[in-house]
Coordinates of C-alpha atoms in Angstrom, one line a residue:
Chain A
M1 CA 0.0 0.0 0.0
T2 CA 1.4 3.3 -1.0
K3 CA 1.3 6.3 1.4
E4 CA -0.9 9.0 0.1
S5 CA 1.1 12.2 -0.6
P6 CA -0.3 15.4 0.7
I7 CA -2.1 17.8 -1.6
K8 CA 0.3 20.7 -2.4
H9 CA -0.7 24.3 -2.4
L10 CA 0.5 26.2 -5.4
V11 CA 2.3 29.6 -5.0
V12 CA 3.3 31.4 -8.1
Y13 CA 6.1 34.1 -7.9
A14 CA 7.4 36.4 -10.6
D15 CA 10.5 38.5 -10.0
D16 CA 13.3 39.6 -12.4
D17 CA 15.9 39.5 -9.6
P18 CA 17.3 35.9 -9.3
D19 CA 18.6 36.6 -5.8
D20 CA 15.1 37.5 -4.6
L21 CA 13.7 34.5 -6.3
D22 CA 16.2 32.3 -4.4
L23 CA 15.5 34.0 -1.1
V24 CA 11.8 33.5 -1.3
E25 CA 12.3 29.9 -2.3
E26 CA 14.5 29.5 0.8
A27 CA 11.9 31.2 3.0
F28 CA 9.2 28.7 1.7
S29 CA 11.5 25.7 2.1
Q30 CA 10.1 25.0 5.6
Y31 CA 6.7 24.5 3.9
S32 CA 8.0 22.5 1.0
V33 CA 6.1 19.4 1.9
H34 CA 2.8 21.2 1.4
V35 CA 3.6 24.2 -0.8
D36 CA 4.9 24.2 -4.4
L37 CA 6.6 27.4 -5.3
I38 CA 6.7 28.1 -9.1
K39 CA 9.1 30.9 -10.0
F40 CA 9.2 33.1 -13.1
Q41 CA 11.8 35.7 -14.1
N42 CA 9.3 38.0 -15.8
G43 CA 5.6 39.0 -15.8
E44 CA 4.8 37.6 -19.3
E45 CA 5.9 34.1 -18.5
A46 CA 4.0 34.1 -15.2
L47 CA 0.8 35.4 -16.8
D48 CA 1.1 32.9 -19.6
Y49 CA 1.5 30.1 -17.1
L50 CA -1.5 31.2 -15.0
R51 CA -3.7 31.8 -18.1
N52 CA -2.8 28.9 -20.3
H53 CA -1.1 26.1 -18.3
L54 CA -3.3 25.7 -15.3
H55 CA -6.5 23.6 -15.4
D56 CA -9.6 25.4 -14.1
E57 CA -9.7 23.2 -11.0
I58 CA -6.1 23.9 -10.1
K59 CA -5.8 27.4 -8.7
P60 CA -2.8 28.9 -7.0
C61 CA -3.4 29.7 -3.3
L62 CA -1.2 32.8 -3.7
I63 CA 0.5 34.8 -6.5
I64 CA 3.5 37.0 -5.6
L65 CA 4.5 39.7 -8.0
D66 CA 7.5 42.0 -8.1
I67 CA 6.4 45.5 -9.3
N68 CA 9.4 46.6 -11.3
M69 CA 10.2 44.0 -14.0
P70 CA 11.4 44.7 -17.5
G71 CA 8.6 44.1 -20.1
M72 CA 5.4 43.4 -18.3
S73 CA 5.4 44.9 -14.8
G74 CA 3.8 43.3 -11.8
K75 CA 1.1 46.0 -11.9
E76 CA 0.2 45.1 -15.4
V77 CA 0.1 41.4 -14.6
L78 CA -2.2 42.2 -11.6
I79 CA -4.6 44.3 -13.8
R80 CA -4.8 41.5 -16.3
L81 CA -5.4 38.8 -13.7
R82 CA -8.1 40.8 -12.1
G83 CA -9.7 41.1 -15.5
M84 CA -10.2 37.3 -15.6
D85 CA -13.1 35.8 -13.6
R86 CA -11.1 32.8 -12.5
F87 CA -8.4 35.1 -10.9
L88 CA -10.7 37.7 -9.4
E89 CA -10.6 36.1 -5.9
I90 CA -7.1 34.6 -5.9
P91 CA -4.9 36.3 -3.3
V92 CA -2.1 38.4 -4.8
V93 CA 0.8 40.1 -3.0
M94 CA 2.9 42.8 -4.6
F95 CA 6.5 42.1 -3.3
T96 CA 8.6 45.1 -4.1
T97 CA 11.5 47.4 -3.1
S98 CA 8.9 50.2 -3.1
S99 CA 7.2 51.6 0.0
S100 CA 5.5 54.3 -1.9
S101 CA 1.9 55.2 -0.9
K102 CA 0.9 55.3 -4.5
D103 CA 2.0 51.7 -5.0
I104 CA 0.3 50.6 -1.8
E105 CA -2.9 52.3 -3.0
F106 CA -2.6 50.7 -6.4
A107 CA -2.4 47.2 -4.7
R108 CA -5.4 48.0 -2.4
R109 CA -7.5 49.1 -5.4
H110 CA -6.8 45.8 -7.1
K111 CA -7.4 43.7 -4.0
A112 CA -3.8 42.8 -3.6
G113 CA -1.5 42.7 -0.5
F114 CA 1.7 44.7 -0.4
I115 CA 5.0 43.7 1.2
T116 CA 8.2 45.8 0.9
K117 CA 11.2 43.6 0.3
P118 CA 13.1 43.0 3.6
L119 CA 16.5 44.7 4.2
D120 CA 17.8 42.5 7.0
I121 CA 17.4 39.3 8.8
S122 CA 14.8 40.5 11.3
Q123 CA 12.4 41.2 8.4
M124 CA 13.5 38.3 6.3
E125 CA 12.8 35.7 9.0
L126 CA 9.1 36.6 8.9
I127 CA 8.6 36.8 5.2
A128 CA 7.1 33.4 4.5
E129 CA 4.7 34.0 7.4
K130 CA 3.7 37.3 5.9
F131 CA 3.0 35.7 2.5
I132 CA 1.0 32.9 4.0
D133 CA -1.1 35.6 5.9
H134 CA -2.5 36.5 2.5
C135 CA -3.8 33.0 1.7
A136 CA -7.4 32.1 2.3
E137 CA -8.1 31.2 5.9
D138 CA -8.7 27.5 5.3
I139 CA -5.4 27.1 3.4
R140 CA -3.6 29.3 5.9
K141 CA -4.7 27.1 8.7
K142 CA -3.9 23.9 6.8
I143 CA -0.4 25.0 5.9
R144 CA 0.4 26.1 9.5
T145 CA -1.1 23.0 11.1
E146 CA 0.8 20.7 8.8
I147 CA 4.1 22.2 9.7
K148 CA 3.6 21.8 13.4
Chain B
M1 CA 16.1 63.6 8.9
T2 CA 19.4 65.1 7.8
I3 CA 22.4 63.0 6.6
F4 CA 24.2 63.9 9.9
E5 CA 21.3 62.7 12.0
F6 CA 21.0 59.5 9.9
R7 CA 24.7 58.8 10.4
K8 CA 24.4 58.8 14.2
R9 CA 21.8 56.0 14.2
S10 CA 22.7 52.3 14.6
I11 CA 22.7 50.0 11.5
R12 CA 19.5 48.5 12.7
Q13 CA 17.8 51.8 13.1
Q14 CA 19.1 53.0 9.7
A15 CA 17.8 49.9 8.0
A16 CA 14.4 50.4 9.6
I17 CA 14.3 54.1 8.4
L18 CA 15.3 53.1 4.9
Y19 CA 12.7 50.3 4.9
K20 CA 9.9 52.8 5.6
H21 CA 11.1 56.0 3.9
G22 CA 13.9 55.1 1.4
V23 CA 13.3 55.1 -2.3
Y24 CA 15.1 52.2 -4.0
I25 CA 17.4 53.2 -6.8
G26 CA 19.4 50.1 -7.7
K27 CA 21.5 47.1 -7.0
R28 CA 25.1 46.1 -7.9
S29 CA 27.6 43.5 -6.9
E30 CA 31.3 43.5 -6.5
D31 CA 33.6 40.7 -5.5
G32 CA 30.6 38.5 -4.7
K33 CA 29.1 41.1 -2.4
I34 CA 25.8 42.8 -3.1
M35 CA 25.1 46.5 -2.5
L36 CA 21.7 48.3 -2.6
L37 CA 21.3 52.0 -3.2
Y38 CA 18.4 54.1 -1.8
Q39 CA 17.6 57.8 -1.8
L40 CA 16.5 59.3 1.4
N41 CA 15.5 62.9 1.5
A42 CA 18.4 64.8 -0.2
Y43 CA 21.0 62.2 0.1
Y44 CA 21.8 58.6 -0.9
V45 CA 22.3 55.6 1.3
E46 CA 24.2 52.5 0.3
L47 CA 23.8 49.1 2.0
F48 CA 26.7 46.6 1.9
Y49 CA 25.7 43.1 2.5
N50 CA 27.6 40.2 4.0
E51 CA 24.6 38.1 3.1
Y52 CA 22.0 39.6 0.8
R53 CA 18.9 40.9 2.5
K54 CA 20.0 39.2 5.7
H55 CA 23.2 40.5 7.2
I56 CA 24.2 44.1 6.5
H57 CA 27.9 44.7 6.8
W58 CA 27.9 48.4 6.5
I59 CA 25.7 51.4 5.6
G60 CA 27.2 54.4 4.0
C61 CA 25.6 57.7 3.0
F62 CA 26.6 60.5 0.7
E63 CA 25.3 63.5 -1.2
S64 CA 27.5 63.5 -4.3
T65 CA 25.8 62.2 -7.5
D66 CA 29.3 61.0 -8.7
L67 CA 29.0 57.9 -6.6
L68 CA 25.8 56.9 -8.4
D69 CA 27.7 55.9 -11.5
P70 CA 28.2 52.2 -10.7
Y71 CA 24.4 51.9 -10.3
L72 CA 23.5 53.9 -13.4
E73 CA 25.8 51.7 -15.5
N74 CA 23.7 48.7 -14.6
M75 CA 20.4 50.4 -15.5
N76 CA 18.7 49.6 -18.7
V77 CA 17.4 53.0 -19.9
A78 CA 15.0 51.3 -22.3
D79 CA 13.1 49.9 -19.3
L80 CA 12.6 53.4 -18.0
V81 CA 10.9 54.5 -21.2
V82 CA 7.2 53.9 -21.2

């Protein structure tokens, strides 16, 4: 009899900075049994994946977008996602070097969270928790229970 | 906050101020070390990392625009044109 593997929750992350992609992957590693992090280095690829390579029944539990990316910015990806019914309610977090009130307001208007990229270890240690805070309550509880 | 007041703060306090009020300008690397540059009020602040986004080795600040060159060289001007 084979042991049933746990259902993984899908987190999609787009950022043009490979160092930040690695850091977030490292931050999520403690949840790797239950969370699959899929990384993209630009907005176009992330949007293409979300739009064309996911079945309707598989939805990410969280989408993380850097704002400043060459080509399609995170803001543009967010606008396009919110224009599609199937992504209207999916939690999105803008993860950016910005702390500008204009960017925060933009995220709020498009029903997205906003996290400024950490500068030191005290902020970095909490980053995976901050991301998971944006997931739906049932998924949040599941991920946190499963890690205990 | 003036550059003189900023310099008097601890690295931890400086990082907290930058996190909240700094405007990110760019990133560069040298000898395997990563540096980030921010603008704060009328001066610039450069973070030198031992370990990127984790352990800050040193924070320097300056007013001269000459020191921006290494960051400007890494910028793709085409990305700034909408």
